[in-house]
Short mmCIF file of C-alpha atoms in Angstrom, two decimals:
data_model
loop_
_atom_site.label_atom_id
_atom_site.label_comp_id
_atom_site.label_asym_id
_atom_site.label_seq_id
_atom_site.Cartn_x
_atom_site.Cartn_y
_atom_site.Cartn_z
CA UNK L 639 -41.38 -33.45 -12.50
CA UNK L 640 -41.18 -34.49 -8.81
CA UNK L 641 -43.03 -37.73 -9.45
CA UNK L 642 -40.76 -38.56 -12.35
CA UNK L 643 -37.68 -38.01 -10.19
CA UNK L 644 -39.09 -40.35 -7.58
CA UNK L 645 -39.81 -42.97 -10.24
CA UNK L 646 -36.32 -42.65 -11.70
CA UNK L 647 -34.74 -42.96 -8.31
CA UNK L 648 -36.85 -46.03 -7.71
CA UNK L 649 -35.67 -47.44 -11.03
CA UNK L 650 -32.08 -46.79 -10.06
CA UNK L 651 -32.53 -48.62 -6.83
CA UNK L 652 -34.19 -51.51 -8.64
CA UNK L 653 -31.41 -51.66 -11.19
CA UNK L 654 -28.81 -51.75 -8.46
CA UNK L 655 -30.79 -54.56 -6.99
CA UNK L 656 -29.86 -56.36 -10.22
CA UNK L 657 -31.12 -59.08 -12.51
CA UNK L 658 -34.71 -60.07 -13.10
CA UNK L 659 -35.96 -57.92 -10.23
CA UNK L 660 -34.86 -54.80 -12.11
CA UNK L 661 -36.75 -55.82 -15.23
CA UNK L 662 -39.89 -56.54 -13.24
CA UNK L 663 -39.83 -53.10 -11.63
CA UNK L 664 -38.73 -51.07 -14.68
CA UNK L 665 -41.66 -52.07 -16.91
CA UNK L 666 -44.47 -50.77 -14.66
CA UNK L 667 -42.47 -47.65 -13.84
CA UNK L 668 -42.14 -46.79 -17.52
CA UNK L 669 -45.87 -47.27 -17.95
CA UNK L 670 -46.59 -44.99 -15.00
CA UNK L 671 -44.12 -42.39 -16.29
CA UNK L 672 -45.73 -42.41 -19.75
CA UNK L 673 -49.19 -42.00 -18.25
CA UNK L 674 -47.98 -39.17 -16.03
CA UNK L 675 -46.31 -37.36 -18.94
CA UNK L 676 -49.38 -37.83 -21.15
CA UNK L 677 -51.61 -36.46 -18.39
CA UNK L 678 -49.35 -33.44 -17.92
CA UNK L 679 -49.25 -32.82 -21.69
CA UNK L 680 -53.04 -33.01 -22.01
CA UNK L 681 -53.44 -30.71 -19.04
CA UNK L 682 -51.06 -28.13 -20.50
CA UNK L 683 -52.73 -28.48 -23.90
CA UNK L 684 -56.17 -27.82 -22.42
CA UNK L 685 -54.83 -24.77 -20.59
CA UNK L 686 -53.31 -23.47 -23.83
CA UNK L 687 -56.55 -24.08 -25.74
CA UNK L 688 -58.53 -22.28 -23.06
CA UNK L 689 -56.15 -19.31 -23.10
CA UNK L 690 -56.35 -19.18 -26.89
CA UNK L 691 -60.15 -19.33 -26.77
CA UNK L 692 -60.29 -16.48 -24.27
CA UNK L 693 -57.93 -14.43 -26.44
CA UNK L 694 -60.02 -15.11 -29.54
CA UNK L 695 -63.21 -14.06 -27.74
CA UNK L 696 -61.57 -10.82 -26.58
CA UNK L 697 -60.32 -10.11 -30.09
CA UNK L 698 -63.75 -10.86 -31.57
CA UNK L 699 -65.37 -8.50 -29.08
CA UNK L 700 -62.91 -5.71 -29.94
CA UNK L 701 -63.45 -6.19 -33.67
CA UNK L 702 -67.24 -6.19 -33.31
CA UNK L 703 -67.13 -3.09 -31.12
CA UNK L 704 -64.90 -1.28 -33.59
CA UNK L 705 -67.12 -2.31 -36.50
CA UNK L 706 -70.28 -1.15 -34.71
CA UNK L 707 -68.70 2.19 -33.82
CA UNK L 708 -67.41 2.73 -37.36
CA UNK L 709 -70.80 1.83 -38.84
CA UNK L 710 -72.58 4.28 -36.54
CA UNK L 711 -70.10 7.05 -37.36
CA UNK L 712 -70.54 6.49 -41.10
CA UNK L 713 -74.30 6.49 -40.71
CA UNK L 714 -74.15 9.77 -38.81
CA UNK L 715 -71.88 11.23 -41.48
CA UNK L 716 -74.38 10.26 -44.19
CA UNK L 717 -77.09 12.09 -42.24
CA UNK L 718 -75.09 15.20 -41.32
CA UNK L 719 -73.24 16.03 -44.54
CA UNK L 720 -76.26 16.34 -46.91
CA UNK L 721 -78.09 18.51 -44.37
CA UNK L 722 -75.06 20.76 -43.89
CA UNK L 723 -74.69 21.06 -47.67
CA UNK L 724 -78.35 22.00 -48.13
CA UNK L 725 -78.07 24.68 -45.42
CA UNK L 726 -74.88 26.04 -46.98
CA UNK L 727 -76.47 26.29 -50.44
CA UNK L 728 -79.50 28.09 -49.00
CA UNK L 729 -77.27 30.49 -47.07
CA UNK L 730 -75.10 31.27 -50.10
CA UNK L 731 -78.04 31.70 -52.45
CA UNK L 732 -79.75 34.19 -50.14
CA UNK L 733 -76.59 36.24 -49.63
CA UNK L 734 -75.66 36.17 -53.33
CA UNK L 735 -79.12 37.37 -54.30
CA UNK L 736 -78.92 40.15 -51.71
CA UNK L 737 -75.48 41.51 -52.64
CA UNK L 738 -75.79 41.36 -56.42
CA UNK L 739 -75.51 44.77 -58.04
CA UNK L 740 -78.63 44.29 -60.17
CA UNK L 741 -81.79 44.54 -58.09
CA UNK L 742 -85.35 44.91 -59.35
CA UNK L 743 -88.22 46.47 -57.39
CA UNK L 744 -91.80 47.33 -58.29
CA UNK L 745 -92.46 51.03 -58.83
CA UNK L 746 -94.96 51.66 -56.06
CA UNK L 747 -95.09 55.38 -56.86
CA UNK L 748 -96.77 54.64 -60.20
CA UNK L 749 -99.41 52.30 -58.78
CA UNK L 750 -103.03 53.31 -58.34
CA UNK L 751 -104.63 53.08 -54.92
CA UNK L 752 -106.29 49.68 -55.54
CA UNK L 753 -103.10 48.30 -57.14
CA UNK L 754 -101.04 49.42 -54.17
CA UNK L 755 -103.49 47.92 -51.69
CA UNK L 756 -103.50 44.57 -53.47
CA UNK L 757 -99.70 44.51 -53.72
CA UNK L 758 -99.16 45.39 -50.06
CA UNK L 759 -101.67 42.78 -48.89
CA UNK L 760 -99.56 40.05 -50.52
CA UNK L 761 -96.23 41.41 -49.30
CA UNK L 762 -94.14 40.53 -46.24
CA UNK L 763 -94.78 43.96 -44.70
CA UNK L 764 -96.46 44.21 -41.33
CA UNK L 765 -99.69 46.20 -41.04
CA UNK L 766 -97.97 49.21 -39.49
CA UNK L 767 -95.46 49.20 -42.38
CA UNK L 768 -98.27 49.05 -44.94
CA UNK L 769 -99.92 52.02 -43.24
CA UNK L 770 -96.65 53.97 -43.25
CA UNK L 771 -95.92 53.25 -46.91
CA UNK L 772 -99.36 54.47 -47.90
CA UNK L 773 -98.80 57.69 -45.99
CA UNK L 774 -95.33 58.48 -47.32
CA UNK L 775 -94.68 60.34 -50.56
CA UNK L 776 -91.69 58.21 -51.58
CA UNK L 777 -93.30 54.79 -51.47
CA UNK L 778 -90.68 53.06 -53.62
CA UNK L 779 -87.79 54.26 -51.42
CA UNK L 780 -89.61 53.09 -48.29
CA UNK L 781 -90.29 49.68 -49.83
CA UNK L 782 -86.70 49.20 -51.08
CA UNK L 783 -85.35 49.95 -47.61
CA UNK L 784 -87.86 47.63 -45.97
CA UNK L 785 -87.06 44.86 -48.47
CA UNK L 786 -83.35 45.17 -47.80
CA UNK L 787 -83.66 44.78 -44.04
CA UNK L 788 -86.15 41.94 -44.44
CA UNK L 789 -83.92 39.99 -46.85
CA UNK L 790 -80.79 40.76 -44.85
CA UNK L 791 -82.46 39.42 -41.73
CA UNK L 792 -83.47 36.23 -43.54
CA UNK L 793 -79.95 35.80 -44.95
CA UNK L 794 -78.44 36.27 -41.50
CA UNK L 795 -80.80 33.67 -40.06
CA UNK L 796 -79.93 31.19 -42.83
CA UNK L 797 -76.19 31.69 -42.33
CA UNK L 798 -76.53 31.41 -38.57
CA UNK L 799 -78.48 28.16 -38.89
CA UNK L 800 -75.84 26.70 -41.21
CA UNK L 801 -72.96 27.80 -39.00
CA UNK L 802 -74.50 26.42 -35.81
CA UNK L 803 -75.37 23.11 -37.49
CA UNK L 804 -71.79 22.57 -38.68
CA UNK L 805 -70.49 23.70 -35.29
CA UNK L 806 -72.59 21.01 -33.59
CA UNK L 807 -72.17 18.23 -36.14
CA UNK L 808 -68.82 18.95 -37.78
CA UNK L 809 -67.24 16.25 -35.62
CA UNK L 810 -68.93 13.66 -37.85
CA UNK L 811 -67.33 15.07 -41.01
CA UNK L 812 -63.85 14.35 -42.38
CA UNK L 813 -61.56 17.17 -41.25
CA UNK L 814 -60.76 18.40 -44.78
CA UNK L 815 -64.47 18.51 -45.63
CA UNK L 816 -65.33 20.50 -42.51
CA UNK L 817 -62.51 22.90 -43.34
CA UNK L 818 -64.13 23.63 -46.72
CA UNK L 819 -67.50 24.22 -45.04
CA UNK L 820 -65.90 26.69 -42.63
CA UNK L 821 -64.01 28.57 -45.36
CA UNK L 822 -67.09 29.00 -47.54
CA UNK L 823 -69.24 29.99 -44.56
CA UNK L 824 -66.67 32.62 -43.58
CA UNK L 825 -66.57 34.07 -47.11
CA UNK L 826 -70.37 34.29 -47.25
CA UNK L 827 -70.65 35.94 -43.85
CA UNK L 828 -68.00 38.57 -44.64
CA UNK L 829 -69.75 39.42 -47.92
CA UNK L 830 -73.07 39.84 -46.07
CA UNK L 831 -71.57 42.10 -43.39
CA UNK L 832 -69.82 44.20 -46.02
CA UNK L 833 -73.08 44.68 -47.93
CA UNK L 834 -74.94 45.66 -44.76
CA UNK L 835 -72.29 48.29 -44.01
CA UNK L 836 -72.56 49.65 -47.56
CA UNK L 837 -76.33 49.94 -47.27
CA UNK L 838 -76.64 51.26 -43.73
CA UNK L 839 -73.69 53.68 -43.88
CA UNK L 840 -74.20 54.67 -47.54
CA UNK L 841 -70.53 54.03 -48.29
CA UNK L 842 -69.24 55.74 -51.46
CA UNK L 843 -67.50 54.13 -53.26
CA UNK L 844 -69.00 50.85 -52.09
CA UNK L 845 -66.83 48.21 -50.45
CA UNK L 846 -66.39 45.16 -52.69
CA UNK L 847 -63.44 43.21 -51.25
CA UNK L 848 -65.55 40.56 -49.49
CA UNK L 849 -68.06 40.34 -52.37
CA UNK L 850 -65.25 39.82 -54.88
CA UNK L 851 -63.59 37.23 -52.64
CA UNK L 852 -66.85 35.28 -52.44
CA UNK L 853 -67.18 35.28 -56.22
CA UNK L 854 -63.51 34.42 -56.85
CA UNK L 855 -62.85 31.89 -54.07
CA UNK L 856 -66.33 30.79 -53.06
CA UNK L 857 -67.42 29.26 -56.36
CA UNK L 858 -64.36 26.97 -56.78
CA UNK L 859 -64.64 25.96 -53.13
CA UNK L 860 -68.32 25.11 -53.56
CA UNK L 861 -67.55 22.92 -56.57
CA UNK L 862 -64.67 21.24 -54.71
CA UNK L 863 -66.85 20.61 -51.66
CA UNK L 864 -69.69 19.26 -53.79
CA UNK L 865 -67.30 16.81 -55.47
CA UNK L 866 -65.91 15.74 -52.09
CA UNK L 867 -69.40 15.14 -50.69
CA UNK L 868 -70.51 13.23 -53.77
CA UNK L 869 -67.41 11.04 -53.62
CA UNK L 870 -67.74 10.37 -49.89
CA UNK L 871 -71.41 9.44 -50.07
CA UNK L 872 -71.43 7.40 -53.26
CA UNK L 873 -68.04 5.72 -52.86
CA UNK L 874 -69.04 4.87 -49.29
CA UNK L 875 -72.25 3.24 -50.55
CA UNK L 876 -70.34 1.25 -53.17
CA UNK L 877 -67.89 0.05 -50.52
CA UNK L 878 -70.77 -1.00 -48.31
CA UNK L 879 -72.35 -2.95 -51.16
CA UNK L 880 -69.06 -4.70 -51.91
CA UNK L 881 -68.64 -5.63 -48.26
CA UNK L 882 -72.19 -7.01 -48.10
CA UNK L 883 -71.84 -9.12 -51.26
#
C-alpha cells in the first residue's frame, strides 16, 4: 500500500492546489491506483491458486498412496486366508482321525507269508521295519505301534506348518479372524499332545479333557471361522465390483 499512500498524498497536494489543476491530476491518479490494485489482486489470486493446486496435488498423492496400500493389503489377505484355512483343516483332520476312539487295523497275524509281503511292500514302513515285523511273533501289535508314531509325526508336521504359516502371515488377517485361528490351533495341539501321552505312557484311565474340548469348542469355532472367511472374501469381492462399476 506504499504506492497508494504516495498517490493519495499527491492527490491531497493537488487538491490543495485547487481548481482545474486538481481535476487534471486526480483523474490519472485514480487510473494508476485502479491498475495497481488490480495488479495486486491478480497477483494474490495467482498465489492463492498456486497454493491450492499444490495442496490438491499433495492430497491426491496421499489418497492414491493410501488406496494402493489398502489394495495391496486386501490382495495379500485374499492370498493368505484361504491358505491358512486349508492348512488348518488338514491339521484338524489328521489329529481328529488319530485321536478317535475307533481305529481299524489289518490283522497281520492272520496273513499268509505272500499276503504279508505284498501288504508290507505297499506300506509306509521302512525296509528295516518290514524285516522286524516279519521276525516278530506279534506282528499286529508291532504294526499298530508303528502306525501310531507315523501318523502322530505327520499330524505334528501338519500342525506345525499351519502354526508357522499363521505366525508369519497373521498380520494380514483381521485381528478377530486371527484370534479364531489361534484358538482352534491351540485346541488341536493340546488334543494331539494328550493323545501322545496316553499312548506312550499307557495312561489308565485315558486322559480326555483336551479331546473333549476340541470336540465341544473346536467344531463351533471352525464353523464360525469358516463363515467369517466366506464373508470377508465374498463381500470383499462384491465391494470391489461395486467400486469398479
